[in-house]
Coordinates of C-alpha atoms in Angstrom, one line a residue:
X1 CA 0.0 0.0 0.0
X2 CA 2.8 2.4 0.9
X3 CA 4.5 1.5 -2.3
X4 CA 1.4 2.2 -4.4
X5 CA 0.9 5.6 -2.7
X6 CA 4.5 6.5 -3.4
X7 CA 4.1 5.5 -7.1
X8 CA 0.9 7.6 -7.5
X9 CA 2.5 10.6 -5.8
X10 CA 5.5 10.3 -8.1
X11 CA 3.3 10.1 -11.2
X12 CA 1.3 13.2 -10.1
X13 CA 4.5 15.0 -9.4
X14 CA 5.9 14.2 -12.8
X15 CA 2.7 15.2 -14.5
X16 CA 2.6 18.5 -12.7
X17 CA 6.3 19.2 -13.3
X18 CA 5.9 18.5 -17.0
X19 CA 3.2 21.2 -17.3
X20 CA 4.9 23.7 -14.9
X21 CA 8.3 23.4 -16.5
X22 CA 7.0 23.5 -20.1
X23 CA 6.4 26.6 -22.2
X24 CA 3.6 26.3 -24.7
X25 CA 2.8 29.4 -26.8
X26 CA 0.1 30.3 -29.3
X27 CA 2.1 30.5 -32.4
X28 CA -0.2 31.0 -35.4
X29 CA -3.8 32.1 -36.2
X30 CA -5.5 31.5 -39.5
X31 CA -8.6 33.6 -39.2
X32 CA -9.2 34.4 -42.9
X33 CA -8.3 31.2 -44.9
X34 CA -7.9 31.0 -48.7
X35 CA -10.4 28.2 -48.8
X36 CA -13.8 27.6 -47.1
X37 CA -14.0 29.6 -43.8
X38 CA -16.3 27.0 -42.3
X39 CA -13.6 24.3 -42.5
X40 CA -10.1 25.9 -43.0
X41 CA -9.5 28.1 -40.0
X42 CA -6.7 26.8 -37.7
X43 CA -4.7 27.6 -34.6
X44 CA -1.1 26.5 -33.9
X45 CA 0.6 25.8 -30.6
X46 CA 4.3 25.3 -30.0
X47 CA 6.0 23.5 -27.1
X48 CA 9.1 25.5 -26.6
X49 CA 10.6 23.3 -23.8
X50 CA 12.4 20.0 -23.2
X51 CA 9.3 18.5 -21.5
X52 CA 6.2 16.9 -23.0
X53 CA 2.8 18.5 -22.2
X54 CA -0.5 16.7 -21.9
X55 CA -3.2 18.8 -23.6
X56 CA -6.2 16.9 -22.2
X57 CA -8.6 19.4 -20.6
X58 CA -7.0 22.4 -22.4
X59 CA -9.4 24.9 -23.9
X60 CA -9.3 27.7 -26.5
X61 CA -11.5 30.9 -26.6
X62 CA -12.0 33.8 -29.0
X63 CA -13.9 35.8 -26.3
X64 CA -17.2 34.5 -27.6
X65 CA -17.0 30.8 -27.0
X66 CA -14.9 28.2 -25.2
X67 CA -13.8 25.0 -26.9
X68 CA -12.1 22.0 -25.4
X69 CA -9.3 20.3 -27.3
X70 CA -10.1 16.8 -28.6
X71 CA -8.0 13.9 -29.9
X72 CA -8.0 13.8 -33.7
X73 CA -6.4 10.3 -33.8
X74 CA -2.9 11.2 -32.7
X75 CA -3.5 11.7 -29.0
X76 CA -3.1 14.8 -26.9
X77 CA 0.5 14.6 -25.7
X78 CA 2.6 17.5 -27.2
X79 CA 6.2 16.4 -27.4
X80 CA 9.1 18.8 -26.7
X81 CA 9.8 21.3 -29.6
X82 CA 6.7 20.0 -31.3
X83 CA 3.9 22.0 -33.1
X84 CA 0.3 21.3 -32.6
X85 CA -2.3 22.3 -35.2
X86 CA -5.8 22.8 -33.9
X87 CA -8.2 22.2 -36.8
X88 CA -12.0 22.6 -37.2
X89 CA -13.7 19.2 -37.0
X90 CA -15.5 20.1 -40.2
X91 CA -12.2 20.1 -42.0
X92 CA -12.2 16.3 -41.7
X93 CA -16.0 15.7 -41.9
X94 CA -16.5 17.9 -45.0
X95 CA -13.4 16.5 -46.8
X96 CA -11.4 19.7 -47.1
X97 CA -7.9 19.1 -48.6
X98 CA -6.5 22.7 -48.3
X99 CA -3.6 21.8 -46.0
X100 CA -3.1 18.2 -47.1
X101 CA 0.6 17.7 -47.9
X102 CA 1.4 21.0 -46.2
X103 CA 1.2 19.9 -42.5
X104 CA 4.3 17.7 -41.8
X105 CA 3.9 14.3 -40.2
X106 CA 5.9 15.5 -37.2
X107 CA 3.1 17.9 -36.1
X108 CA 0.4 16.9 -33.6
X109 CA -3.0 17.4 -35.1
X110 CA -5.9 18.0 -32.6
X111 CA -9.4 19.3 -33.0
X112 CA -12.2 20.8 -30.8
X113 CA -15.5 19.5 -29.5
X114 CA -17.7 22.1 -31.4
X115 CA -18.2 22.8 -35.1
X116 CA -16.3 26.1 -35.2
X117 CA -13.3 27.6 -33.4
X118 CA -14.8 30.1 -30.8
X119 CA -18.4 31.2 -30.8
X120 CA -19.0 31.5 -34.6
X121 CA -15.6 31.0 -36.0
X122 CA -12.8 33.5 -36.1
X123 CA -14.0 36.9 -37.2
X124 CA -12.6 38.5 -40.4
X125 CA -14.2 41.9 -39.7
X126 CA -13.1 42.5 -36.1
X127 CA -9.9 41.4 -34.4
X128 CA -10.5 38.9 -31.6
X129 CA -8.5 37.9 -28.5
X130 CA -7.6 34.2 -28.9
X131 CA -6.7 32.6 -25.5
X132 CA -5.3 29.2 -24.6
X133 CA -6.1 27.8 -21.1
X134 CA -4.5 24.8 -19.5
X135 CA -6.5 22.1 -17.7
X136 CA -6.4 24.2 -14.5
X137 CA -8.1 27.1 -16.3
X138 CA -4.9 29.3 -16.2
X139 CA -4.0 31.4 -19.2
X140 CA -1.1 29.8 -21.1
X141 CA -0.8 32.2 -24.1
X142 CA -3.0 34.7 -25.9
X143 CA -2.9 37.1 -28.8
X144 CA -5.4 39.7 -30.2
X145 CA -5.1 39.5 -34.0
X146 CA -5.8 42.5 -36.2
X147 CA -7.8 42.0 -39.4
X148 CA -6.6 43.2 -42.8
X149 CA -4.3 40.3 -43.8
X150 CA -4.2 39.2 -47.4
X151 CA -6.7 36.3 -47.7
X152 CA -5.0 33.0 -46.9
X153 CA -2.2 34.7 -44.9
X154 CA -2.2 33.9 -41.2
X155 CA -0.9 35.9 -38.2
X156 CA 2.4 34.4 -37.2
X157 CA 4.5 34.8 -34.1
X158 CA 8.1 36.1 -34.6
X159 CA 9.9 34.5 -31.6
X160 CA 8.5 31.8 -29.4
X161 CA 10.6 33.1 -26.5
X162 CA 9.6 36.7 -26.7
X163 CA 6.8 38.7 -25.2
X164 CA 3.1 38.1 -25.9
X165 CA 2.4 41.7 -27.2
X166 CA 1.5 42.6 -30.8
X167 CA 5.1 43.6 -31.6
X168 CA 6.0 39.9 -31.7
X169 CA 3.5 39.1 -34.4
X170 CA 3.5 39.6 -38.2
X171 CA 1.4 38.7 -41.2
X172 CA 2.6 35.4 -42.8
X173 CA 4.7 35.8 -45.8
X174 CA 3.3 32.7 -47.5
X175 CA -0.1 31.7 -48.8
X176 CA -1.9 29.2 -46.4
X177 CA 0.5 30.0 -43.6
X178 CA 2.9 27.5 -42.0
X179 CA 0.7 25.0 -40.1
X180 CA 2.9 22.5 -38.1
X181 CA 6.3 24.0 -39.1
X182 CA 8.6 27.0 -38.6
X183 CA 6.8 30.3 -39.2
X184 CA 7.7 32.3 -42.3
X185 CA 8.5 35.4 -40.2
X186 CA 10.6 33.7 -37.6
X187 CA 14.2 34.9 -37.8
X188 CA 17.1 32.5 -38.7
X189 CA 18.9 30.8 -35.8
X190 CA 22.1 32.7 -36.4
X191 CA 21.9 36.1 -38.1
X192 CA 24.2 39.0 -37.5
X193 CA 23.3 41.9 -39.8
X194 CA 24.2 45.5 -40.6
X195 CA 21.1 47.7 -40.3
X196 CA 22.4 51.3 -40.7
X197 CA 25.2 53.5 -41.8
X198 CA 25.2 57.3 -41.0
X199 CA 27.6 60.2 -41.3
X200 CA 28.0 63.2 -39.0
X201 CA 27.9 65.8 -40.4
X202 CA 25.7 64.6 -43.2
X203 CA 26.8 67.3 -45.6
X204 CA 30.5 67.9 -44.8
X205 CA 32.9 70.2 -46.5
X206 CA 36.2 69.1 -48.1
X207 CA 38.7 68.4 -45.3
X208 CA 36.1 68.1 -42.6
X209 CA 36.3 65.3 -40.0
X210 CA 33.4 62.9 -40.3
X211 CA 32.1 60.4 -37.7
X212 CA 31.0 57.2 -39.4
X213 CA 28.5 55.1 -37.5
X214 CA 27.7 51.5 -38.4
X215 CA 24.9 49.7 -36.6
X216 CA 25.2 45.9 -36.1
X217 CA 22.2 43.9 -34.8
X218 CA 21.6 40.3 -33.8
X219 CA 18.6 39.5 -35.9
X220 CA 18.6 35.8 -35.1
X221 CA 17.7 33.6 -32.2
X222 CA 21.1 32.7 -30.9
X223 CA 24.1 34.5 -29.5
X224 CA 26.5 35.4 -32.3
X225 CA 29.7 37.4 -32.8
X226 CA 31.8 38.3 -35.9
X227 CA 34.3 40.7 -37.5
X228 CA 33.4 44.1 -39.0
X229 CA 35.6 45.5 -41.9
X230 CA 35.3 49.1 -43.3
X231 CA 36.4 50.1 -46.8
X232 CA 36.2 53.4 -48.7
X233 CA 36.1 54.8 -52.2
X234 CA 36.6 58.5 -52.9
X235 CA 36.2 58.4 -56.7
X236 CA 32.8 56.7 -57.0
X237 CA 34.3 54.0 -59.2
X238 CA 33.8 51.0 -56.9
X239 CA 37.5 50.7 -56.1
X240 CA 37.3 50.3 -52.4
X241 CA 40.4 50.1 -50.1
X242 CA 40.2 48.7 -46.6
X243 CA 40.2 51.3 -43.7
X244 CA 40.0 49.1 -40.7
X245 CA 38.6 45.9 -39.1
X246 CA 37.3 45.2 -35.6
X247 CA 35.8 42.4 -33.6
X248 CA 32.1 42.4 -32.9
X249 CA 31.5 41.1 -29.4
X250 CA 28.8 38.4 -29.0
X251 CA 25.4 40.0 -29.1
X252 CA 22.3 38.5 -27.6
X253 CA 19.2 38.1 -29.8
X254 CA 17.6 41.5 -30.5
X255 CA 20.6 43.4 -29.2
X256 CA 22.6 45.9 -31.3
X257 CA 25.9 47.7 -31.2
X258 CA 27.2 50.9 -32.9
X259 CA 30.8 51.0 -34.4
X260 CA 32.2 54.6 -34.6
X261 CA 35.1 55.6 -36.8
X262 CA 36.7 58.9 -37.7
X263 CA 37.2 59.8 -41.4
X264 CA 38.2 62.9 -43.4
X265 CA 36.2 64.3 -46.4
X266 CA 38.5 63.8 -49.4
X267 CA 39.2 66.5 -52.0
X268 CA 37.0 64.7 -54.5
X269 CA 33.9 65.8 -52.5
X270 CA 32.6 62.2 -52.4
X271 CA 33.1 59.4 -50.0
X272 CA 31.6 56.0 -50.5
X273 CA 31.9 53.6 -47.5
X274 CA 31.3 49.8 -47.5
X275 CA 30.8 47.9 -44.2
X276 CA 31.1 44.1 -44.3
X277 CA 30.6 41.4 -41.7
X278 CA 32.7 38.3 -41.6
X279 CA 30.5 35.9 -39.8
X280 CA 29.1 32.4 -40.0
X281 CA 25.3 32.8 -40.0
X282 CA 22.2 31.7 -41.8
X283 CA 21.5 34.9 -43.8
X284 CA 24.3 36.6 -45.7
X285 CA 22.1 39.1 -47.5
X286 CA 22.5 41.6 -44.7
X287 CA 26.2 41.2 -44.1
X288 CA 27.2 44.1 -46.4
X289 CA 26.0 47.7 -46.5
X290 CA 27.2 50.8 -48.4
X291 CA 26.4 54.5 -48.2
X292 CA 27.7 57.7 -49.8
X293 CA 28.3 61.2 -48.4
X294 CA 29.0 64.2 -50.6
X295 CA 29.7 67.9 -50.2
X296 CA 27.0 70.4 -51.2
X297 CA 29.2 71.8 -53.9
X298 CA 29.4 68.4 -55.7
X299 CA 25.6 68.4 -56.2
X300 CA 26.0 71.5 -58.4
X301 CA 26.6 69.3 -61.4
X302 CA 23.1 67.8 -61.3
X303 CA 20.9 69.1 -64.0
X304 CA 17.2 68.9 -65.1
X305 CA 17.4 67.7 -68.7
X306 CA 14.0 66.8 -69.9
X307 CA 10.4 67.3 -68.7
X308 CA 7.3 65.3 -69.5
X309 CA 4.7 67.6 -68.0
X310 CA 1.8 66.7 -70.4
X311 CA 1.8 62.9 -71.0
X312 CA -0.7 61.1 -73.1
X313 CA -3.9 59.9 -71.4
X314 CA -3.1 57.1 -68.9
X315 CA 0.7 57.8 -69.1
X316 CA 2.9 59.2 -66.3
X317 CA 4.6 62.5 -65.7
X318 CA 8.4 62.4 -65.3
X319 CA 11.6 64.5 -65.2
X320 CA 15.0 63.4 -66.5
X321 CA 18.2 64.3 -64.6
X322 CA 21.7 64.2 -65.9
X323 CA 25.2 64.9 -64.5
X324 CA 27.3 67.7 -66.0
X325 CA 31.0 67.9 -65.3
X326 CA 33.6 65.3 -64.4
X327 CA 32.5 64.1 -60.9
X328 CA 29.9 61.5 -59.9
X329 CA 27.0 62.7 -57.8
X330 CA 25.1 60.9 -55.1
X331 CA 21.4 61.9 -55.1
X332 CA 20.5 61.0 -51.5
X333 CA 21.2 64.4 -50.0
X334 CA 19.3 66.3 -52.8
X335 CA 15.6 67.4 -52.7
X336 CA 13.4 67.8 -55.7
X337 CA 10.8 70.6 -55.3
X338 CA 7.6 71.5 -57.1
X339 CA 4.6 73.6 -56.3
X340 CA 1.3 74.9 -57.6
X341 CA 2.8 77.1 -60.3
X342 CA 5.5 79.4 -61.3
X343 CA 7.5 80.6 -58.3
X344 CA 6.2 77.9 -56.0
X345 CA 8.7 75.2 -54.8
X346 CA 7.1 74.4 -51.4
X347 CA 6.4 70.7 -52.1
X348 CA 9.7 68.9 -51.6
X349 CA 10.7 65.3 -51.6
X350 CA 14.2 63.8 -50.8
X351 CA 15.6 61.8 -53.7
X352 CA 16.3 58.2 -53.2
X353 CA 20.0 57.3 -53.0
X354 CA 21.7 56.7 -56.3
X355 CA 25.2 57.2 -57.6
X356 CA 25.2 59.0 -60.9
X357 CA 28.4 59.1 -63.1
X358 CA 29.1 62.0 -65.5
X359 CA 26.8 61.7 -68.5
X360 CA 24.4 59.3 -66.7
X361 CA 20.7 59.8 -66.8
X362 CA 18.1 59.2 -64.0
X363 CA 14.3 59.6 -64.1
X364 CA 12.1 61.1 -61.4
X365 CA 8.6 59.8 -61.3
X366 CA 5.9 61.6 -59.4
X367 CA 3.9 58.5 -58.6
X368 CA 4.0 54.7 -59.0
X369 CA 2.3 54.9 -62.5
X370 CA 5.8 55.7 -63.9
X371 CA 6.8 52.1 -63.2
X372 CA 4.8 51.0 -66.2
X373 CA 6.5 53.4 -68.6
X374 CA 8.8 51.8 -71.3
X375 CA 12.0 53.4 -70.2
X376 CA 15.4 52.1 -71.5
X377 CA 16.7 49.1 -69.5
X378 CA 19.2 50.1 -66.9
X379 CA 18.0 53.7 -66.5
X380 CA 17.5 54.5 -62.7
X381 CA 14.0 55.4 -61.7
X382 CA 13.6 57.5 -58.6
X383 CA 9.9 57.4 -57.5
X384 CA 8.7 60.2 -55.2
X385 CA 5.6 59.8 -53.1
X386 CA 3.1 62.5 -52.4
X387 CA 0.1 63.8 -54.4
X388 CA 1.5 67.4 -54.0
X389 CA 4.2 66.7 -56.6
X390 CA 2.5 67.4 -60.0
X391 CA 3.7 69.0 -63.2
X392 CA 1.3 71.7 -64.3
X393 CA 0.5 72.0 -68.0
X394 CA 0.3 75.8 -67.8
X395 CA 3.9 76.1 -66.4
X396 CA 5.6 75.3 -63.2
X397 CA 8.7 75.8 -61.1
X398 CA 11.0 72.8 -60.6
X399 CA 14.0 72.9 -58.4
X400 CA 16.8 70.8 -56.9
X401 CA 17.9 71.7 -53.4
X402 CA 21.1 70.7 -51.4
X403 CA 20.8 69.3 -47.9
X404 CA 21.7 72.8 -46.6
X405 CA 18.8 74.4 -48.5
X406 CA 20.8 76.0 -51.3
X407 CA 19.5 75.7 -54.8
X408 CA 21.3 73.4 -57.2
X409 CA 19.1 74.4 -60.1
X410 CA 15.7 75.9 -60.7
X411 CA 13.7 75.7 -63.9
X412 CA 10.5 77.8 -64.4
X413 CA 9.2 76.0 -67.5
X414 CA 6.4 77.4 -69.7
X415 CA 4.4 75.5 -72.3
X416 CA 5.4 78.0 -75.0
X417 CA 9.0 76.8 -74.7
X418 CA 7.8 73.8 -76.7
X419 CA 4.9 72.8 -78.9
X420 CA 2.5 72.3 -75.9
X421 CA 1.3 69.0 -77.4
X422 CA 0.4 66.0 -75.2
X423 CA 2.9 63.2 -75.2
X424 CA 5.8 65.5 -76.4
X425 CA 8.4 66.4 -73.8
X426 CA 10.4 69.5 -73.3
X427 CA 14.1 68.9 -74.0
X428 CA 17.1 70.9 -72.9
X429 CA 19.4 72.0 -75.7
X430 CA 22.7 72.5 -73.8
X431 CA 23.5 71.4 -70.2
X432 CA 26.1 74.1 -69.8
X433 CA 23.6 76.9 -70.5
X434 CA 21.2 78.5 -68.0
X435 CA 18.2 76.2 -67.5
X436 CA 15.9 79.1 -67.1
X437 CA 16.6 80.5 -70.6
X438 CA 13.7 79.6 -72.8
X439 CA 15.9 79.5 -75.8
X440 CA 17.7 76.5 -74.2
X441 CA 14.5 74.4 -74.4
X442 CA 12.3 73.0 -77.1
X443 CA 9.8 70.3 -78.1
X444 CA 11.3 66.8 -78.5
X445 CA 11.6 65.9 -82.2
X446 CA 12.1 62.2 -81.7
X447 CA 9.3 60.0 -83.2
X448 CA 8.4 58.7 -79.8
X449 CA 7.8 62.2 -78.5
X450 CA 10.5 61.9 -75.7
X451 CA 14.0 60.6 -75.1
X452 CA 14.1 59.4 -71.5
X453 CA 17.4 57.9 -70.5
X454 CA 19.0 58.9 -73.8
X455 CA 20.6 61.9 -75.4
X456 CA 18.0 64.6 -76.2
X457 CA 17.0 65.0 -79.9
X458 CA 17.8 68.7 -79.6
X459 CA 21.2 68.3 -77.9
X460 CA 24.0 70.2 -79.4
X461 CA 27.2 68.2 -79.7
X462 CA 29.4 70.7 -77.8
X463 CA 33.0 69.6 -77.4
X464 CA 35.8 71.0 -75.2
X465 CA 37.3 73.8 -77.3
X466 CA 41.0 74.9 -77.4
X467 CA 40.1 78.2 -79.1
X468 CA 38.8 81.2 -77.1
X469 CA 35.4 81.5 -78.9
X470 CA 33.5 79.1 -81.2
X471 CA 30.1 78.9 -82.7
X472 CA 28.2 75.5 -83.0
X473 CA 26.6 74.8 -85.5
X474 CA 27.5 77.1 -88.3
X475 CA 25.5 77.6 -90.3
X476 CA 22.4 77.2 -88.1
X477 CA 18.8 77.2 -89.3
X478 CA 16.3 78.7 -86.7
X479 CA 13.1 77.4 -88.4
X480 CA 11.5 75.5 -85.5
X481 CA 12.1 72.0 -86.9
X482 CA 14.2 71.0 -83.9
X483 CA 17.4 70.6 -85.9
X484 CA 20.1 73.3 -85.6
X485 CA 17.5 75.8 -84.3
X486 CA 20.0 77.6 -82.0
X487 CA 23.7 78.4 -82.1
X488 CA 25.9 77.8 -79.1
X489 CA 28.8 80.2 -78.5
X490 CA 31.4 78.5 -76.4
X491 CA 34.2 80.6 -74.9
X492 CA 37.3 80.1 -72.8
X493 CA 38.9 82.9 -70.9
X494 CA 41.6 83.5 -68.3
X495 CA 39.0 85.2 -66.0
X496 CA 37.1 82.4 -64.2
X497 CA 34.0 83.5 -62.5
X498 CA 33.8 86.8 -64.3
X499 CA 30.9 88.1 -66.3
X500 CA 31.1 88.0 -70.1
X501 CA 29.2 89.9 -72.8
X502 CA 28.8 88.7 -76.4
X503 CA 27.7 91.2 -79.1
X504 CA 26.3 90.0 -82.4
X505 CA 27.1 92.4 -85.4
X506 CA 25.5 92.3 -88.9
X507 CA 27.4 92.9 -92.1
X508 CA 26.9 96.7 -91.7
X509 CA 28.6 96.7 -88.3
X510 CA 25.4 97.2 -86.3
X511 CA 24.9 95.4 -83.0
X512 CA 21.7 93.4 -83.3
X513 CA 21.9 91.4 -80.1
X514 CA 23.7 91.4 -76.8
X515 CA 24.1 88.2 -74.8
X516 CA 25.3 87.9 -71.2
X517 CA 27.1 85.0 -69.5
X518 CA 29.5 84.2 -66.6
X519 CA 32.6 82.1 -66.9
X520 CA 32.7 79.1 -64.7
X521 CA 35.6 78.2 -62.3
X522 CA 37.6 76.9 -65.3
X523 CA 37.0 80.2 -67.2
X524 CA 34.6 78.5 -69.7
X525 CA 31.0 79.3 -70.6
X526 CA 28.3 78.8 -73.2
X527 CA 25.7 81.2 -74.5
X528 CA 22.8 80.3 -76.9
X529 CA 21.5 82.5 -79.7
X530 CA 18.1 81.7 -81.3
X531 CA 18.7 84.0 -84.3
X532 CA 16.5 86.9 -83.1
X533 CA 17.6 90.5 -82.6
X534 CA 17.1 92.6 -79.5
X535 CA 13.5 93.3 -80.5
X536 CA 12.6 89.6 -80.9
X537 CA 12.6 89.7 -84.7
X538 CA 14.3 86.9 -86.6
X539 CA 17.5 88.0 -88.3
X540 CA 18.1 87.6 -92.0
X541 CA 20.2 85.0 -93.7
X542 CA 23.7 86.3 -93.5
X543 CA 27.1 86.0 -91.9
X544 CA 27.4 87.6 -88.4
X545 CA 30.4 88.7 -86.4
X546 CA 30.3 87.8 -82.7
X547 CA 32.6 89.7 -80.2
X548 CA 33.3 88.4 -76.7
X549 CA 34.4 90.8 -73.9
X550 CA 35.3 89.8 -70.4
X551 CA 37.2 91.5 -67.6
X552 CA 39.3 90.6 -64.6
X553 CA 39.3 91.9 -61.0
X554 CA 42.0 94.5 -62.0
X555 CA 39.7 96.0 -64.7
X556 CA 41.6 94.6 -67.7
X557 CA 39.4 93.5 -70.7
X558 CA 40.0 90.5 -72.8
X559 CA 38.4 90.0 -76.3
X560 CA 37.8 87.2 -78.7
X561 CA 35.8 87.0 -81.9
X562 CA 34.3 84.5 -84.3
X563 CA 31.7 84.4 -87.1
X564 CA 28.5 82.5 -87.6
X565 CA 26.2 81.9 -90.5
X566 CA 22.4 82.1 -90.0
X567 CA 20.5 80.4 -92.9
X568 CA 16.7 80.9 -93.1
X569 CA 14.7 78.8 -95.5
X570 CA 13.2 80.7 -98.4

């Protein structure tokens, strides 16, 4: 008798210890199945312990009804590290096959004593609190799901060991969910990842000291360490040289660390940094991260090159950017601005990060409809969100701003600059000429009506000149056909940054037009002539003399001359 009592007490103790020492969690809720709702809802439990758990007497509630778990033919003993899938009895009785072949044989399948989970099944219109109770009536695990999932995508728990609150749940990434096996949103076992790179200051000057911050995070489920290497490229050519390497101490799951390094902004005005982790983990896609910092001066070479402000019906508006000069430009610290009309640039959006090389093109789309345009393969597309970014058909002001608020370029376009025809873009004639000069714009003459990601149909082929003043083309034919409609006067002086004046003389020696420009930091400049005199009247077919005058800080004047032929069709 004494021996029998001892045995019974021991068995009771073991049973109690199994439940007390075990950790069972609600792991998945399929409340809006892809198949029939009356049969295909399910719940999933997971025994995250080394002890088995007896589910006899356990219940589940959705706040409207209480259901007792029943044996579905596999018993009710949940083994250590095992999943249990709670299915509706109608799934079996009505012959549903939605999850056949998906639930692994290692999972425990159980059912309930009523026809539906909860009072009337799991609601698709209002989130419900699903609660699991043990045989003693104590809450084991619970979660209030939020409706709005894509049909057939369950709510899944991220980590079985983490808290019960909503931050530990996500919508399933796969159709039909993951009944009886690892959740699609559960992190890898071992995953050390790079999550951020930042620079301080974010818009340095050449020679400034920069603090580089790299954030490393343990995104997995186990303790993990590794090695961080930092490399840099100051030319934007992808030729990185190693700066340093440092050990990353073991991080607990969910913990992060920030690596700080000191760099100096190079003379190129551009610094591209690559951070890389050397680690043995289950996800290598987040082991490398790159970012770029540039000076505000470097952004000065970014230009607006083409504007599709009046697309055909059902097509998208867009703006084309290009890089003038010899240095690459990173777009991440540049803002695009628009407004409600001429003079308004209050609607601003930061451009996505992209490294543009000299001569490259990139397209700005004002909404996601631009994704369906037939742009040349390989042309970067920078999509800006926000309904306040629109291109007005009656004219508009477009601007590019540096991170410090200074203007890189502003274009106040007007429909009369082109043909004002739907589906035909405005093209810039010469990148080196003021973008707000209407003579520098015209209607695209390509058969497609636009040239996104390509050289403009109106582009003048301006080459670096060794002479002091040249005219391209000569002769030119300002007849509005889009071919050789304007002449570009290119000049090179010894007075960089100084204003220059060009005067156009007819064969009688009369000045018919004055044109103004400013030499850049290399002493070069370009001025366009549309063939009109100072009164806006088209000049006659003839040879014209062009005289350039520019001065220096001491008051000395330098002169150069050339000739150009204007040919008007008869």
